[in-house]
XYZ file of C-alpha atoms in Angstrom:
555
model
C -72.860 -123.760 51.893
C -74.723 -125.534 54.515
C -77.842 -123.353 54.158
C -81.046 -125.339 54.545
C -83.978 -123.001 53.951
C -86.477 -122.730 51.060
C -85.836 -119.907 48.452
C -87.666 -119.101 45.299
C -84.684 -117.157 43.872
C -80.890 -117.334 44.165
C -78.914 -114.177 43.187
C -75.122 -114.511 42.479
C -73.706 -111.039 43.115
C -70.403 -112.272 41.514
C -69.218 -115.210 39.529
C -65.776 -115.070 41.049
C -64.600 -116.002 44.481
C -61.298 -115.760 46.515
C -60.122 -119.359 47.165
C -57.023 -118.474 49.223
C -54.810 -118.473 46.148
C -56.551 -116.565 43.424
C -59.715 -114.686 42.494
C -61.280 -117.479 40.277
C -64.518 -118.319 38.598
C -66.736 -120.527 40.694
C -66.548 -124.184 39.699
C -69.434 -126.150 38.196
C -70.053 -128.141 41.485
C -70.053 -124.932 43.509
C -72.621 -123.243 41.040
C -74.893 -126.348 41.080
C -74.714 -126.492 44.926
C -75.712 -122.858 45.455
C -78.093 -122.363 42.612
C -79.782 -125.705 43.612
C -81.289 -123.866 46.562
C -83.799 -122.097 44.180
C -87.324 -123.563 44.073
C -89.365 -124.300 47.136
C -90.569 -127.976 47.058
C -94.405 -128.187 46.584
C -94.816 -124.353 45.956
C -92.650 -123.559 42.869
C -92.745 -125.315 39.500
C -89.108 -123.920 38.952
C -86.538 -122.030 40.721
C -85.045 -118.740 39.503
C -81.267 -118.103 39.387
C -80.005 -114.565 38.623
C -76.369 -114.016 37.847
C -74.954 -110.453 37.978
C -72.126 -109.939 35.633
C -70.112 -106.691 35.806
C -67.236 -107.651 33.286
C -66.921 -109.490 29.973
C -67.294 -113.225 30.375
C -66.630 -115.689 27.594
C -69.517 -118.103 26.759
C -67.296 -121.134 27.143
C -66.667 -120.153 30.758
C -70.311 -119.701 31.572
C -71.196 -123.034 29.733
C -68.583 -124.817 31.802
C -69.855 -123.301 34.996
C -73.547 -124.030 34.415
C -73.336 -127.302 32.457
C -69.898 -128.612 33.260
C -68.827 -131.782 34.855
C -67.911 -131.871 38.534
C -64.088 -131.010 39.117
C -61.882 -134.051 39.560
C -60.901 -134.997 43.105
C -57.293 -133.950 43.449
C -55.426 -134.054 46.710
C -54.130 -130.809 48.035
C -52.386 -132.424 51.102
C -49.706 -130.233 52.614
C -47.597 -130.250 55.652
C -48.883 -127.495 57.868
C -47.192 -126.406 61.153
C -50.562 -127.442 62.850
C -50.272 -130.995 61.349
C -46.532 -131.372 62.362
C -47.144 -130.003 65.949
C -50.023 -132.345 66.497
C -48.054 -135.308 65.092
C -44.965 -134.387 67.240
C -47.266 -134.168 70.347
C -47.848 -137.887 70.059
C -45.129 -140.560 70.507
C -42.699 -141.226 67.728
C -43.874 -137.972 66.004
C -41.223 -138.120 63.217
C -42.161 -141.680 62.242
C -45.919 -140.839 62.484
C -45.418 -137.770 60.215
C -43.743 -139.950 57.564
C -46.345 -142.711 57.905
C -49.136 -140.079 57.309
C -47.268 -138.812 54.159
C -46.605 -142.401 52.819
C -50.238 -143.404 53.157
C -51.758 -140.099 51.997
C -54.146 -139.805 49.049
C -51.682 -137.272 47.548
C -48.920 -140.019 47.432
C -51.390 -142.564 45.925
C -52.292 -140.035 43.216
C -48.624 -139.243 42.373
C -47.671 -142.903 42.064
C -50.738 -143.670 39.848
C -49.816 -140.839 37.444
C -46.326 -142.132 36.728
C -47.240 -144.360 33.645
C -48.963 -141.314 31.967
C -45.759 -139.293 32.678
C -43.610 -141.898 30.888
C -46.011 -141.899 27.818
C -45.774 -137.995 27.723
C -41.991 -138.025 27.802
C -41.902 -140.515 24.888
C -44.251 -138.293 22.832
C -42.041 -135.098 23.489
C -38.852 -136.969 22.726
C -40.282 -138.136 19.333
C -41.331 -134.509 18.424
C -37.802 -133.142 19.350
C -36.069 -135.657 17.118
C -38.077 -134.435 14.035
C -36.846 -130.967 14.426
C -33.770 -129.873 12.362
C -30.706 -129.714 14.702
C -28.061 -128.522 12.152
C -25.815 -125.743 13.671
C -27.270 -126.285 17.068
C -24.199 -124.951 19.024
C -24.347 -121.629 17.120
C -28.089 -121.420 17.599
C -27.706 -122.125 21.362
C -25.063 -119.414 21.657
C -27.262 -116.871 19.659
C -30.352 -117.675 21.628
C -28.577 -117.291 24.977
C -27.065 -113.846 23.989
C -30.692 -112.588 23.191
C -31.913 -113.880 26.523
C -28.968 -112.382 28.489
C -29.516 -109.015 26.688
C -33.219 -108.988 27.593
C -32.562 -109.730 31.307
C -29.983 -106.931 31.579
C -32.288 -104.470 29.803
C -35.036 -105.340 32.450
C -32.574 -104.743 35.264
C -31.418 -101.404 33.852
C -34.936 -100.315 33.054
C -36.103 -101.022 36.660
C -33.365 -98.529 37.853
C -34.235 -95.955 35.156
C -37.978 -95.837 36.091
C -37.406 -95.064 39.640
C -39.679 -92.023 40.237
C -36.772 -89.749 41.371
C -34.976 -90.364 38.045
C -37.796 -90.915 35.373
C -40.327 -88.251 36.252
C -37.978 -85.527 34.846
C -38.106 -87.247 31.460
C -41.694 -88.309 31.404
C -42.890 -84.969 29.772
C -45.768 -84.683 27.241
C -44.738 -86.062 23.804
C -42.021 -88.507 25.047
C -42.268 -91.873 23.347
C -42.301 -94.733 25.849
C -42.469 -98.489 25.417
C -45.159 -100.375 27.392
C -45.348 -104.057 28.408
C -47.970 -105.577 30.578
C -46.753 -109.188 31.327
C -46.909 -110.943 28.065
C -48.715 -107.948 26.262
C -46.393 -105.907 24.363
C -48.057 -102.530 23.530
C -45.033 -101.156 21.513
C -44.363 -97.481 21.470
C -46.785 -94.906 22.935
C -46.775 -91.150 23.692
C -46.782 -89.547 27.211
C -49.634 -87.205 27.825
C -49.372 -86.641 31.641
C -48.149 -88.159 34.821
C -50.467 -88.339 37.866
C -49.510 -89.208 41.426
C -52.152 -91.331 43.211
C -52.730 -90.557 46.970
C -51.249 -93.423 49.184
C -53.855 -96.072 50.126
C -53.575 -95.231 53.889
C -51.207 -93.298 56.103
C -51.791 -95.496 59.031
C -50.748 -98.806 57.331
C -47.247 -100.230 57.854
C -44.782 -99.573 54.981
C -44.788 -103.238 54.040
C -48.454 -102.983 52.969
C -48.013 -100.038 50.601
C -46.074 -99.863 47.274
C -44.891 -96.331 46.682
C -43.536 -97.172 43.313
C -47.009 -98.023 41.999
C -48.300 -94.604 43.064
C -47.492 -92.993 39.650
C -49.717 -93.342 36.661
C -48.488 -92.333 33.182
C -51.330 -91.313 30.990
C -50.248 -92.674 27.619
C -51.553 -92.531 24.123
C -51.422 -96.203 22.959
C -52.492 -98.004 19.791
C -55.604 -99.915 20.979
C -58.028 -102.281 19.396
C -61.286 -100.718 18.297
C -63.275 -103.141 20.526
C -61.645 -101.356 23.475
C -64.111 -98.423 22.911
C -67.282 -100.283 21.910
C -70.553 -99.227 23.244
C -69.672 -95.547 23.479
C -68.697 -93.326 26.313
C -71.718 -94.362 28.613
C -71.785 -98.081 27.869
C -69.600 -100.789 29.340
C -65.950 -100.704 28.201
C -63.734 -103.757 27.831
C -60.200 -103.660 29.074
C -57.916 -101.823 26.529
C -55.828 -104.272 24.338
C -53.440 -103.879 21.506
C -54.978 -104.304 17.895
C -55.083 -107.747 16.354
C -52.907 -108.507 13.341
C -54.277 -106.653 10.409
C -56.650 -104.468 12.453
C -56.503 -100.789 11.938
C -57.137 -99.819 15.535
C -57.061 -96.306 17.064
C -55.135 -94.139 19.569
C -56.500 -93.828 23.170
C -55.185 -92.369 26.384
C -54.606 -95.403 28.696
C -53.564 -95.039 32.406
C -50.228 -96.978 32.681
C -48.634 -97.740 36.116
C -45.022 -96.580 36.070
C -43.539 -100.187 36.478
C -44.984 -101.235 33.180
C -42.672 -98.972 31.140
C -40.112 -101.175 29.348
C -38.303 -98.390 27.383
C -37.805 -94.578 27.298
C -37.056 -93.157 23.794
C -34.924 -90.028 23.417
C -37.430 -88.966 20.734
C -40.243 -86.545 21.520
C -43.109 -85.476 19.336
C -45.469 -82.502 19.456
C -48.983 -83.298 20.712
C -52.051 -81.129 20.503
C -53.675 -79.732 23.683
C -56.961 -81.086 22.801
C -56.999 -84.902 22.223
C -60.664 -85.414 22.272
C -61.069 -85.421 18.412
C -60.222 -88.819 16.932
C -58.340 -87.112 14.143
C -55.977 -85.494 16.575
C -55.166 -88.912 18.080
C -54.955 -90.554 14.731
C -52.440 -88.045 13.455
C -50.200 -89.079 16.448
C -50.545 -92.666 15.361
C -49.370 -91.812 11.949
C -46.414 -89.898 13.437
C -45.403 -92.905 15.600
C -45.617 -95.297 12.647
C -43.531 -92.909 10.468
C -40.819 -92.981 13.167
C -40.876 -96.708 13.102
C -40.133 -96.612 9.414
C -37.358 -94.041 9.837
C -35.595 -96.197 12.478
C -36.044 -99.772 11.265
C -33.600 -101.082 13.840
C -35.759 -99.521 16.679
C -36.206 -96.093 18.108
C -33.174 -94.483 19.865
C -33.473 -94.877 23.588
C -32.442 -92.584 26.484
C -29.047 -93.656 27.672
C -29.029 -94.114 31.462
C -25.447 -92.613 31.794
C -24.948 -90.048 28.911
C -28.597 -88.820 28.847
C -29.899 -89.360 32.297
C -26.634 -88.795 34.213
C -26.965 -91.932 36.427
C -23.567 -92.587 38.023
C -24.269 -95.475 40.350
C -21.487 -98.111 40.079
C -23.693 -101.126 39.803
C -25.825 -99.494 36.979
C -22.695 -98.411 35.102
C -21.374 -102.037 35.262
C -24.751 -103.339 33.870
C -24.661 -100.879 30.975
C -21.054 -101.765 29.983
C -21.990 -105.466 30.219
C -24.963 -104.830 27.985
C -22.778 -102.994 25.465
C -20.491 -105.924 25.269
C -23.231 -108.412 24.757
C -24.949 -106.272 22.018
C -21.523 -106.090 20.180
C -21.263 -109.878 20.318
C -24.768 -110.333 19.084
C -24.057 -107.873 16.059
C -20.943 -109.798 15.121
C -22.513 -113.289 15.455
C -22.679 -115.011 12.110
C -26.391 -115.765 12.578
C -27.332 -112.102 13.024
C -27.506 -111.323 9.328
C -28.302 -114.774 7.954
C -31.436 -115.154 5.949
C -32.448 -118.437 7.550
C -31.690 -117.433 11.147
C -35.222 -116.635 12.026
C -36.617 -120.068 11.047
C -33.690 -121.935 12.519
C -34.022 -120.035 15.767
C -37.752 -120.654 16.070
C -36.962 -124.430 15.450
C -34.227 -124.234 18.083
C -36.550 -122.444 20.585
C -39.134 -125.163 20.159
C -36.597 -127.897 20.633
C -35.245 -126.060 23.830
C -38.812 -125.907 25.146
C -39.332 -129.523 24.496
C -36.015 -130.534 26.095
C -36.820 -128.412 29.159
C -40.168 -130.072 29.558
C -38.667 -133.497 29.152
C -36.048 -132.725 31.862
C -38.704 -131.361 34.206
C -40.874 -134.622 33.774
C -37.834 -136.824 34.291
C -36.907 -134.880 37.373
C -40.450 -135.296 38.547
C -40.142 -139.063 38.168
C -36.685 -139.091 39.896
C -37.588 -137.010 42.781
C -39.670 -139.114 45.026
C -42.631 -137.080 46.373
C -41.908 -138.709 49.699
C -38.438 -137.265 49.761
C -39.737 -133.751 49.034
C -42.022 -134.151 51.976
C -39.112 -135.372 54.059
C -37.060 -132.277 53.212
C -40.033 -129.960 53.821
C -40.713 -131.709 57.218
C -37.067 -131.107 58.168
C -37.113 -127.340 57.200
C -40.379 -126.772 58.924
C -39.174 -128.544 62.097
C -36.135 -126.159 62.056
C -38.599 -123.121 61.816
C -40.523 -124.570 64.885
C -37.209 -124.937 66.737
C -36.055 -121.332 66.056
C -39.454 -119.918 67.017
C -39.377 -121.996 70.290
C -42.349 -124.308 69.582
C -40.129 -127.455 70.009
C -36.763 -128.127 71.566
C -33.570 -129.484 69.842
C -34.957 -133.073 70.563
C -38.280 -132.278 68.856
C -40.107 -132.215 72.226
C -43.144 -129.912 72.263
C -42.706 -126.616 74.370
C -45.372 -124.378 75.803
C -45.671 -122.239 72.569
C -46.066 -125.420 70.584
C -48.764 -126.668 72.888
C -50.755 -123.459 72.201
C -50.250 -123.672 68.447
C -51.573 -127.342 68.486
C -54.970 -126.034 69.287
C -55.154 -123.352 66.521
C -56.246 -124.214 62.920
C -58.528 -121.338 61.884
C -55.721 -118.842 61.390
C -51.922 -118.652 60.950
C -50.800 -120.567 64.018
C -47.246 -119.326 63.987
C -48.100 -115.664 63.822
C -51.038 -115.748 66.333
C -48.870 -117.701 68.867
C -46.059 -115.150 68.367
C -48.514 -112.300 69.268
C -49.754 -114.346 72.376
C -46.194 -114.843 73.665
C -44.606 -111.496 72.756
C -47.084 -109.479 74.842
C -48.850 -107.741 71.964
C -52.320 -108.774 73.339
C -51.378 -107.872 77.005
C -51.581 -104.177 76.151
C -54.902 -104.416 74.466
C -58.573 -104.437 75.626
C -60.839 -107.163 74.493
C -62.378 -104.841 71.729
C -58.927 -104.215 70.305
C -58.105 -107.976 70.592
C -61.291 -108.750 68.522
C -60.292 -106.186 65.920
C -56.728 -107.455 65.558
C -57.714 -111.164 65.432
C -60.093 -110.348 62.535
C -57.013 -109.826 60.291
C -56.407 -113.640 60.434
C -59.925 -114.512 59.101
C -60.061 -114.655 55.266
C -62.454 -111.961 53.777
C -62.980 -110.304 50.460
C -60.947 -107.149 49.674
C -62.397 -103.657 50.166
C -61.900 -101.162 47.468
C -62.064 -98.376 49.870
C -59.108 -96.552 51.527
C -58.317 -97.965 54.930
C -57.856 -95.459 57.699
C -57.356 -97.014 61.080
C -58.020 -95.266 64.242
C -55.102 -94.503 66.664
C -56.037 -97.405 69.025
C -55.684 -99.841 66.099
C -52.738 -98.581 64.122
C -50.040 -99.565 66.719
C -51.304 -103.130 67.110
C -51.451 -103.375 63.259
C -47.866 -102.286 63.148
C -46.831 -104.978 65.713
C -48.766 -107.587 63.748
C -46.856 -106.552 60.551
C -43.385 -106.683 62.234
C -44.181 -110.125 63.765
C -45.320 -111.446 60.338
C -42.094 -110.050 58.780
C -39.965 -111.902 61.490
C -41.708 -115.247 60.959
C -41.344 -114.881 57.136
C -37.652 -114.093 57.439
C -37.171 -117.237 59.701
C -38.906 -119.457 57.128
C -36.718 -118.050 54.427
C -33.608 -118.700 56.516
C -34.888 -122.331 56.888
C -34.896 -122.787 53.103
C -38.716 -122.559 52.635
C -39.984 -120.721 49.582
C -41.538 -117.832 51.240
C -41.793 -114.232 49.746
C -41.441 -111.983 52.769
C -43.580 -109.069 51.363
C -46.318 -111.368 50.047
C -46.332 -113.259 53.412
C -46.804 -109.890 55.378
C -49.552 -108.750 52.987
C -51.441 -111.981 53.063
C -51.452 -112.309 56.855
C -52.148 -108.618 57.617
C -55.607 -107.977 56.190
C -57.093 -104.841 57.972
C -60.120 -104.537 55.715
C -62.703 -105.133 58.593
C -60.687 -104.039 61.689
C -62.545 -100.734 62.261
C -65.964 -102.530 61.609
C -65.188 -105.308 64.185
C -63.838 -102.801 66.771
C -67.162 -100.728 66.548
C -69.321 -103.853 66.588
C -67.535 -105.183 69.638
C -68.060 -101.930 71.407
C -71.847 -101.960 70.765
C -72.438 -100.180 67.439
C -75.629 -101.319 65.614
C -75.426 -103.346 62.505
C -76.938 -100.475 60.500
C -74.012 -98.361 61.664
C -71.222 -100.795 60.891
C -72.358 -101.648 57.413
C -72.026 -97.951 56.490
C -68.313 -98.199 57.371
C -67.312 -100.515 54.507
C -68.308 -101.555 51.001
C -68.055 -105.282 51.824
C -71.360 -107.134 51.603
C -73.443 -107.578 54.786
C -73.438 -111.392 54.406
C -69.649 -111.453 54.133
C -69.433 -109.313 57.465
C -71.766 -111.922 59.132
C -69.635 -114.767 57.841
C -66.426 -113.225 59.069
C -67.879 -112.395 62.484
C -69.054 -116.127 62.890
C -65.687 -117.379 61.880
C -64.001 -114.849 64.024
C -66.024 -116.043 67.021
C -64.931 -119.709 66.353
C -61.223 -118.440 66.144
C -61.499 -116.513 69.414
C -62.776 -119.692 71.225
C -59.802 -121.627 69.826
C -57.483 -118.979 71.122
C -59.250 -119.026 74.519
C -58.702 -122.884 74.678
C -55.053 -122.392 73.706
C -54.536 -119.727 76.342
C -56.214 -122.006 78.883
C -53.877 -124.923 77.859
C -50.775 -123.011 78.689
C -52.033 -121.302 81.820
C -52.495 -117.692 80.399
C -55.389 -116.749 82.574
C -55.601 -113.107 81.597
C -55.438 -113.849 77.846
C -58.088 -116.624 78.276
C -60.423 -114.038 79.910
C -59.744 -111.435 77.160
C -60.425 -113.911 74.307
C -63.593 -114.979 76.188
C -64.793 -111.307 76.524
C -63.952 -110.541 72.931
C -66.092 -113.585 71.776
C -69.026 -112.495 74.063
C -68.901 -108.841 72.759
C -69.233 -110.224 69.128
C -72.162 -112.504 69.927
């Protein structure tokens, strides 16, 4: 973006980009803007565009990207702390904030969409009235029992698969049930359990997930397309066979949290699983067990089989037993028509839920939601010392008013809690790089000693701010907030570059593209200049000098 130089060829190293929320395919407008650089005026009859693809991509996706219409203009207006502080710094801040919200493009689009919402509600209500509603009370009770049982089973299973409990039972030949989100793999057979090395010993505990360190190599019934192109060709992600497809057994690495059931049944597996016949025989054995136990394979009992005696878990198991007995004795449990009636009821429940959500959307003024959010965010600013009880801007708030490139709450917390006072300007540049968005490195991150302590302080400050926001009724996941604000992927690179290492030396330290490093350093320089201005505004002379030196060392 913003590049103005002639090029004969444009190469896309990836068709996905991180947009702050998700790793998505580039939009049509973005593709046209970037590929449009190809072809030098007066020199080339046409420009060349090369797209490098390293994973399966549907034809419809590439067509939309190359030939699609520009994305519709949709407001993403949000109340940031930077916006609130800058509005409060002016007279009558509270009124001005509401005035801005009322006259925003976001509010205009919301009000414009209301007639379409009414039309949609009418259509859904008509569909709901056409569905058979006889015996609805019984169906509602039966449906709720099923949902409650499913929820309890998930809670019990999450306790059973804790490594210290489950590893003893995950022996070769054990049948386990695997579910990956909405994909139900059914029963598979354990081959081996492997413990992955932790990502980095220098990272704070919040940034590592020890439960995900165990991989269960499991024989699963896979679609034949999962192994197309042979051992040396590209493989698509394994997926269960489609309805009617024969499929074949393959060893799939399954993260421990994806196990949704542990059976008490074990089968014998051969030592050599390379021959397809050996794996296919295991598939026949699993299918035979399914016929022998039509009600489902017997499962390991957390109390009688695994000997777990924690009071909370015992209570959950007893509660589950009671619900299962109720389900068995329910009149619909053995009714021939129950399946069809239940599917109708579920569809009707889905329609009614959607109708209620749309009506709620109409009732809840968007303006009121923004008012509530403004109130909660103002409470956060008071608790963190940016404004006083009367909403008057304090020293901390004056500094945050000047910062919009990174997380203004977290960076001002580090400025005022003394974290930067103990660091030299090279360390400052390295720590501040965590605030600048960059692509994720797939390499293990090992921070040197002079960076691991500041990283720990950054993580602790992020946790404190996340907890304050939760306390003030804002929808913030503490762990996700810590992870999203503490991105140490280029800390080492920036530290060495600031200290005078050559570009050739620093690009050997990471697998992140050279262009991405350059972009991050330029944005980091801009961020450091904002921090320098913020430090000057609040009279922090030493910090102002440090941020200035850090910026100079990068340039």
